[in-house]
Amino acid sequence: MAMIELGDVSGEPAGGAEQAPEFRHGTARRMVLAALAAVCAVALGGSARPTAPLIRTLWSIPFSEIDIMTMTDGLVLVQTYSDGPPTLTAYDAVTGRARWNRPLGDQAPQVDSFVRGGVLLMLGEQEVIETDLGNGSLNVETFGGTITAVDTATGAELWRQSAGYHLTAGPDTVLLAGRGRRGAPSTLRLVRTRDGGSLWERPLPEGAELSVQLDEDRPVRVVTSTPDGLVTVLDYDDGVPTVSRRLPRAAQEVDANNSSSFSTAPGLLMESRTTAATSAVTAYRIDTLERLWSVTATTPNLWGQECGPVVCLVGENQFRAVDPITGRERWQGTGYPFIGMVPGNELIVVTESGAEARPVLTEAATGRPVGQPGRGWVSSRGSTTGFAVLINPLAEDVTQAAVSRFDLTTGRSTLLGTIDLGSNSQCVGTGTILACQNADRLVVNEIG
């Protein structure tokens, strides 16, 4: 899971969030009554059970701005660059006990947050490719020349292969792209996650771009596209081409701000095209590459993405939800839509960008809001927990941030309390564990 930049300080958490009982009006009166009850209990020889805190610090470790952290499988993975040779250490998320550590050596300066089946994939032998764009500027691309699979339970290396990066993976497999001349993808290879055994491999056309279609979390198709518009759809499990066709694409002219890229949604392949004056999204059936519809806008950088039962055409802080078969508009929204937080994506979360994030649980098919807007940036999202964790820096105290639990069924927010948080700090979480950088320490909390 990637770390979330909290960005600029924003407004206080008053208003939209439903407060937890400890923070409601009448708290002072209840505290007095509770104190009296505690005195009586002591006088009677008994003891009062304290109320469990809604945010509890579990452990902390030194952590600098150049160190990197991610969370997965009940572990906090910390990549340390500030103290001696670069090291990767796996800490138990609850106890803080170091389960294992290993030197990073020539690993690229990042931890790939992808873990499936207890295997962590890390990039290594960092390579940098500089390309002259012909307009006085350079395009700089950094990638790993190798990929290493590590057992998250023990830290033992399971396998290592040459590959620029992994694209995606199913429950038991990982799709790797090998790099060729000047760093361009040259081969595709599907391997088993646990032992790295090859299931299929095929060469790629020069300059090919890659995308993967998912069915829920399961990859089902791989799409390759060349600069001249040759699109080929491959079956993910065996790499066999199912359809190939040349489609019209915008010329890749940097000076004219022309660009063209592909994305997928259930049953669809979409080309997002931007020119100097307009942008457009054109949808094709992914099984036949038959053209279905096209939508043009006068705003730049329109992008097509899956939004459950609809397709979202996303622009700058606004989007349109359209029918996936006809392209007919169903509703409009302000902000950015996020999927994958609720199983089935019948509900999506829409967050407006600005000084203060206001996520809204929304019916994907109709655009109807569910509940009230929350306050804060999503730092933990889990389709299994039924809630997301929102972090909202306080306007009156830049060292504090409010923490809320955002119910992904009702859209209601519950204010849990506050945590210490430095300027431009980062938080990431999974389930009830929330890890945040605070000054020169990484602090791991449990939320109620």
XYZ file of C-alpha atoms in Angstrom:
448
model
C 0.000 0.000 0.000
C 1.433 3.360 -0.996
C 2.004 6.087 1.584
C -0.370 9.049 1.462
C 0.994 12.584 1.348
C -1.110 14.721 3.670
C -0.062 17.935 1.923
C -1.103 21.391 3.148
C -2.726 22.011 6.494
C -6.526 22.126 6.216
C -9.602 22.889 8.260
C -10.618 21.611 11.672
C -12.752 18.483 11.996
C -15.911 20.192 13.207
C -19.213 19.621 11.454
C -19.561 16.607 9.177
C -18.036 13.899 11.353
C -20.321 12.210 13.863
C -18.420 12.308 17.133
C -17.727 9.193 19.135
C -19.308 9.096 22.617
C -16.133 10.313 24.348
C -16.319 13.598 22.409
C -20.048 14.434 22.443
C -21.727 17.241 24.349
C -22.238 16.276 27.971
C -18.805 14.675 28.203
C -17.832 16.862 31.178
C -20.937 15.859 33.123
C -20.304 12.174 32.398
C -16.676 12.543 33.498
C -17.812 13.965 36.858
C -20.298 11.136 37.325
C -17.652 8.599 36.326
C -15.202 10.072 38.824
C -17.796 9.884 41.580
C -18.539 6.300 40.638
C -14.836 5.468 40.743
C -14.520 7.000 44.238
C -17.494 4.955 45.415
C -16.019 1.825 43.893
C -12.740 2.319 45.723
C -14.559 3.013 48.968
C -16.430 -0.239 48.555
C -13.231 -2.161 47.876
C -14.000 -2.625 44.179
C -12.310 -1.259 41.050
C -13.610 0.649 38.006
C -12.832 -0.614 34.476
C -11.294 2.217 32.431
C -12.746 3.015 29.014
C -10.545 1.706 26.195
C -9.001 4.575 24.189
C -10.146 4.918 20.572
C -6.573 5.645 19.401
C -3.761 3.806 21.146
C -0.047 4.096 20.381
C 1.452 0.620 20.007
C 5.119 1.325 19.307
C 7.525 3.665 17.532
C 10.992 3.620 15.982
C 13.429 6.248 14.624
C 12.490 7.237 11.068
C 13.988 9.921 8.816
C 12.592 11.743 5.803
C 14.605 9.582 3.406
C 13.399 6.291 4.916
C 10.437 4.478 3.321
C 7.597 2.516 4.886
C 4.709 0.378 3.717
C 2.315 -2.097 5.336
C 1.090 -5.520 4.318
C 0.196 -8.933 5.754
C 0.345 -7.773 9.395
C 3.807 -6.292 8.850
C 5.292 -2.820 8.719
C 8.117 -2.895 6.166
C 10.714 -0.172 6.744
C 13.447 0.620 4.274
C 16.196 2.470 6.178
C 18.707 4.694 4.363
C 19.614 7.122 7.145
C 21.624 4.873 9.464
C 24.349 2.735 7.909
C 23.950 0.487 4.859
C 20.408 0.396 3.380
C 18.345 -2.251 5.188
C 14.835 -3.664 4.902
C 13.267 -4.634 8.234
C 9.898 -6.315 8.800
C 8.206 -5.342 12.067
C 5.157 -7.017 13.548
C 2.410 -4.411 13.058
C 0.954 -4.940 16.557
C 3.953 -5.610 18.782
C 6.712 -3.790 16.906
C 8.970 -6.817 17.207
C 11.483 -7.088 14.362
C 10.732 -10.376 12.625
C 13.592 -10.187 10.163
C 15.877 -7.811 8.311
C 18.004 -8.053 5.198
C 20.474 -5.752 3.449
C 19.052 -3.987 0.422
C 22.311 -3.983 -1.497
C 21.612 -2.743 -5.026
C 17.838 -2.613 -4.589
C 16.155 0.421 -6.113
C 15.229 3.055 -3.498
C 11.660 1.920 -3.048
C 9.719 -0.967 -1.587
C 7.185 -2.397 -3.979
C 4.023 -2.615 -1.915
C 2.722 -5.580 -3.892
C 2.405 -8.730 -1.820
C 0.487 -11.852 -2.815
C 0.628 -15.208 -1.127
C 3.147 -13.933 1.409
C 5.662 -12.824 -1.240
C 7.134 -9.313 -1.480
C 8.518 -8.154 -4.838
C 11.431 -5.697 -4.815
C 13.106 -3.881 -7.687
C 16.892 -3.945 -8.003
C 19.876 -2.870 -10.112
C 18.418 0.558 -10.694
C 18.825 1.901 -14.220
C 18.211 5.410 -15.549
C 17.287 6.177 -19.156
C 17.383 9.739 -20.491
C 15.553 10.529 -23.737
C 15.904 13.801 -25.652
C 12.355 14.933 -26.448
C 13.565 17.330 -29.141
C 12.043 20.409 -27.520
C 14.906 21.307 -25.206
C 13.905 18.929 -22.431
C 14.812 15.414 -21.330
C 12.549 12.584 -20.261
C 14.189 10.707 -17.364
C 12.915 7.231 -16.523
C 14.123 5.148 -13.583
C 13.413 1.446 -13.298
C 14.755 -1.726 -11.751
C 16.753 -4.109 -13.902
C 15.922 -7.103 -11.702
C 13.033 -8.202 -9.525
C 13.509 -10.181 -6.311
C 10.843 -12.202 -4.513
C 11.140 -12.338 -0.703
C 9.170 -14.481 1.739
C 7.427 -11.979 4.039
C 7.340 -14.481 6.909
C 11.106 -15.073 7.027
C 12.820 -12.527 4.770
C 14.362 -15.364 2.737
C 14.946 -14.769 -0.964
C 12.712 -17.047 -3.034
C 13.886 -16.097 -6.532
C 15.426 -13.315 -8.612
C 14.932 -12.590 -12.302
C 15.785 -9.961 -14.877
C 12.694 -7.833 -15.487
C 12.008 -4.145 -15.541
C 8.938 -4.299 -13.332
C 5.917 -6.389 -12.555
C 2.632 -5.258 -14.081
C 0.066 -7.047 -11.981
C -0.680 -10.452 -10.592
C -3.371 -12.943 -9.810
C -3.517 -15.020 -6.644
C -0.654 -17.252 -7.777
C 1.117 -15.508 -10.672
C 3.095 -12.358 -11.497
C 3.345 -10.733 -14.936
C 6.856 -9.420 -15.638
C 8.049 -7.138 -18.427
C 11.680 -7.467 -19.499
C 13.504 -4.381 -20.746
C 15.404 -4.175 -23.989
C 17.136 -1.417 -25.942
C 17.028 1.925 -24.128
C 14.797 0.501 -21.436
C 11.758 -0.152 -23.623
C 9.649 -3.226 -22.687
C 10.812 -6.106 -24.881
C 9.281 -9.299 -23.431
C 6.323 -10.411 -21.347
C 6.685 -13.310 -18.961
C 4.135 -14.849 -16.583
C 5.707 -16.615 -13.605
C 4.498 -18.378 -10.477
C 4.633 -16.055 -7.476
C 6.127 -18.550 -5.039
C 8.947 -20.123 -7.051
C 9.329 -17.868 -10.129
C 8.685 -20.754 -12.540
C 7.814 -19.532 -16.047
C 4.320 -20.285 -17.402
C 4.645 -18.440 -20.716
C 6.818 -15.835 -22.420
C 6.454 -13.827 -25.637
C 8.289 -10.930 -27.324
C 6.776 -7.473 -27.532
C 6.718 -5.145 -30.564
C 9.139 -2.240 -30.347
C 7.682 0.704 -28.440
C 4.734 -1.308 -27.137
C 2.665 -0.009 -24.236
C 1.017 -2.441 -21.826
C -2.184 -2.573 -19.809
C -3.970 -5.347 -17.926
C -7.719 -5.893 -17.611
C -8.971 -7.055 -14.222
C -12.134 -8.908 -13.279
C -12.504 -7.790 -9.657
C -8.930 -8.533 -8.442
C -8.222 -11.252 -11.006
C -6.282 -10.319 -14.175
C -7.921 -11.756 -17.287
C -6.376 -10.013 -20.336
C -3.172 -8.235 -21.358
C -3.337 -5.474 -23.978
C -0.312 -4.372 -26.017
C -0.405 -1.282 -28.241
C 2.210 0.164 -30.577
C 2.744 3.838 -31.513
C 1.176 3.213 -34.950
C -2.013 1.793 -33.396
C -1.575 -1.988 -33.609
C -3.517 -3.338 -30.628
C -3.290 -6.987 -29.555
C -5.291 -8.596 -26.764
C -3.731 -11.628 -25.032
C -5.270 -14.150 -22.680
C -3.601 -13.589 -19.313
C -3.335 -17.253 -18.301
C -1.617 -18.585 -21.442
C -0.441 -15.507 -23.385
C -2.308 -16.549 -26.542
C -3.548 -13.620 -28.711
C -7.338 -13.490 -28.920
C -7.743 -10.483 -31.260
C -5.475 -7.998 -33.025
C -6.403 -4.877 -34.964
C -4.966 -1.530 -35.983
C -6.836 1.342 -34.321
C -6.520 5.078 -35.002
C -4.300 6.821 -32.473
C -3.197 10.411 -31.941
C 0.327 11.091 -33.140
C 2.784 11.333 -30.253
C 3.973 14.889 -30.892
C 5.471 16.488 -27.798
C 5.472 20.053 -29.121
C 1.781 19.815 -30.049
C 0.892 18.296 -26.632
C -0.572 15.268 -28.365
C -0.798 12.026 -26.418
C -2.683 8.759 -26.543
C -2.919 5.958 -23.976
C -5.092 2.936 -23.263
C -6.966 1.773 -20.179
C -9.484 -0.989 -19.512
C -12.826 -1.503 -17.815
C -15.012 -4.643 -17.690
C -15.605 -5.581 -21.343
C -13.951 -2.396 -22.646
C -10.692 -1.068 -24.013
C -10.538 2.739 -23.905
C -8.208 5.121 -25.687
C -7.727 8.457 -23.913
C -6.494 11.056 -26.390
C -5.348 14.620 -25.725
C -4.496 17.226 -28.347
C -3.607 20.889 -28.000
C -7.277 21.955 -27.948
C -9.430 18.997 -26.912
C -9.424 15.567 -25.314
C -11.507 12.487 -26.015
C -12.157 8.953 -24.809
C -13.059 6.261 -27.343
C -14.345 2.865 -26.177
C -13.976 -0.487 -27.949
C -15.242 -3.952 -27.105
C -12.183 -5.680 -25.699
C -13.081 -9.096 -27.160
C -13.544 -7.863 -30.771
C -12.016 -4.329 -30.756
C -15.270 -3.073 -32.299
C -15.746 0.675 -31.771
C -18.678 1.462 -29.435
C -18.639 5.202 -28.676
C -16.519 8.315 -28.319
C -16.870 11.344 -26.026
C -15.040 14.627 -26.685
C -14.393 17.434 -24.209
C -12.859 20.887 -24.403
C -10.950 20.236 -21.169
C -7.466 18.672 -21.289
C -6.394 15.253 -20.058
C -9.715 13.425 -20.067
C -9.215 9.856 -18.805
C -11.479 6.800 -18.866
C -11.595 4.466 -15.877
C -13.775 1.750 -14.377
C -16.373 2.929 -11.861
C -18.332 -0.229 -11.070
C -21.471 -0.377 -13.261
C -20.475 2.804 -15.134
C -17.379 4.257 -16.779
C -15.969 7.493 -15.343
C -14.498 10.048 -17.733
C -12.202 11.954 -15.400
C -10.882 15.463 -15.951
C -9.431 18.119 -13.660
C -11.384 17.802 -10.384
C -14.532 16.726 -12.235
C -15.867 13.676 -14.041
C -18.788 12.252 -15.967
C -20.265 8.801 -15.332
C -21.416 7.237 -18.604
C -23.076 4.010 -19.730
C -20.303 1.531 -20.661
C -22.135 0.296 -23.788
C -23.556 3.519 -25.245
C -21.399 6.243 -23.704
C -24.569 8.095 -22.700
C -24.089 10.296 -19.646
C -25.808 9.117 -16.445
C -24.543 11.700 -13.954
C -21.773 14.196 -13.248
C -19.535 14.612 -10.237
C -17.024 17.053 -8.771
C -13.715 15.679 -7.562
C -12.148 12.300 -8.283
C -13.788 8.853 -8.082
C -12.065 5.971 -6.275
C -13.014 2.310 -6.661
C -11.892 -0.849 -4.883
C -12.991 0.256 -1.410
C -16.351 -1.554 -1.439
C -16.698 -5.108 -2.859
C -18.411 -5.081 -6.254
C -17.849 -1.314 -6.621
C -21.591 -0.619 -6.442
C -20.514 2.152 -4.072
C -17.547 4.382 -4.855
C -15.862 7.193 -2.905
C -15.719 10.630 -4.513
C -13.189 13.086 -3.069
C -12.901 16.722 -4.063
C -9.401 18.111 -4.232
C -8.621 21.263 -2.312
C -7.343 22.497 1.031
C -9.648 20.041 2.802
C -10.676 16.681 1.374
C -14.383 15.826 1.691
C -14.914 12.168 0.675
C -18.497 11.174 -0.134
C -19.779 7.591 -0.388
C -21.724 7.491 -3.666
C -23.957 5.063 -5.559
C -21.962 4.406 -8.726
C -25.003 3.775 -10.944
C -26.930 6.924 -10.003
C -24.540 9.374 -8.342
C -26.747 9.512 -5.241
C -24.699 10.348 -2.122
C -24.906 7.935 0.804
C -24.564 9.617 4.199
C -22.688 12.872 4.751
C -19.275 13.975 3.461
C -16.363 12.961 5.647
C -13.389 15.158 6.487
C -9.831 14.242 5.599
C -7.664 12.219 3.266
C -8.090 8.466 3.017
C -5.043 6.849 4.632
C -6.446 3.354 5.099
C -8.935 1.647 2.855
C -10.055 -1.937 3.218
C -12.892 -3.796 1.524
C -12.693 -6.395 4.324
C -12.948 -4.018 7.302
C -15.998 -2.104 6.057
C -14.472 1.291 6.848
C -11.772 3.701 5.755
C -9.595 5.874 8.000
C -9.552 9.618 7.328
C -6.726 11.950 8.411
C -7.500 15.684 8.641
C -4.690 18.083 9.758
C -5.975 20.766 12.138
C -5.906 24.413 11.105
C -5.249 25.696 14.622
C -2.414 23.269 15.411
C -0.175 22.046 12.615
C 1.265 19.313 14.838
C -2.127 17.592 15.255
C -4.509 15.767 12.915
C -8.021 14.472 13.512
C -8.649 10.775 12.832
C -12.097 9.560 11.745
C -13.573 6.189 10.854
C -15.562 6.438 7.590
C -18.224 3.724 7.285
C -18.266 2.282 3.754
C -21.883 1.095 4.092
C -23.651 4.090 5.605
C -21.281 6.909 4.667
C -21.208 8.112 8.284
C -18.042 9.382 9.961
C -17.046 8.846 13.592
C -14.410 11.114 15.083
C -11.941 8.955 17.024
C -9.540 11.584 18.306
C -6.256 13.198 17.280
C -2.694 12.103 16.635
C 0.608 13.968 16.573
C 1.650 14.727 13.034
C 4.466 16.870 11.692
C 4.336 19.149 8.658
C 4.219 17.222 5.344
C 4.077 13.949 7.270
C 2.757 10.711 5.859
C 0.333 8.068 7.092
C -0.583 4.646 5.808
C -2.817 2.028 7.334
C -4.481 -1.312 6.956
C -7.381 -2.588 9.024
C -7.172 -1.053 12.505
C -3.430 -0.283 12.303
C -2.346 3.244 11.348
C 1.339 4.123 10.945
C 2.397 7.769 10.683
C 5.651 9.656 10.381
C 5.938 12.227 13.156
C 9.066 14.368 13.147
C 11.962 11.880 13.362
C 9.920 8.816 14.409
C 7.527 6.326 12.866
C 4.572 5.924 15.222
C 2.232 2.938 14.901
C -1.279 3.284 16.353
C -4.280 1.032 16.834
C -7.641 2.670 16.181
C -11.006 1.662 17.697
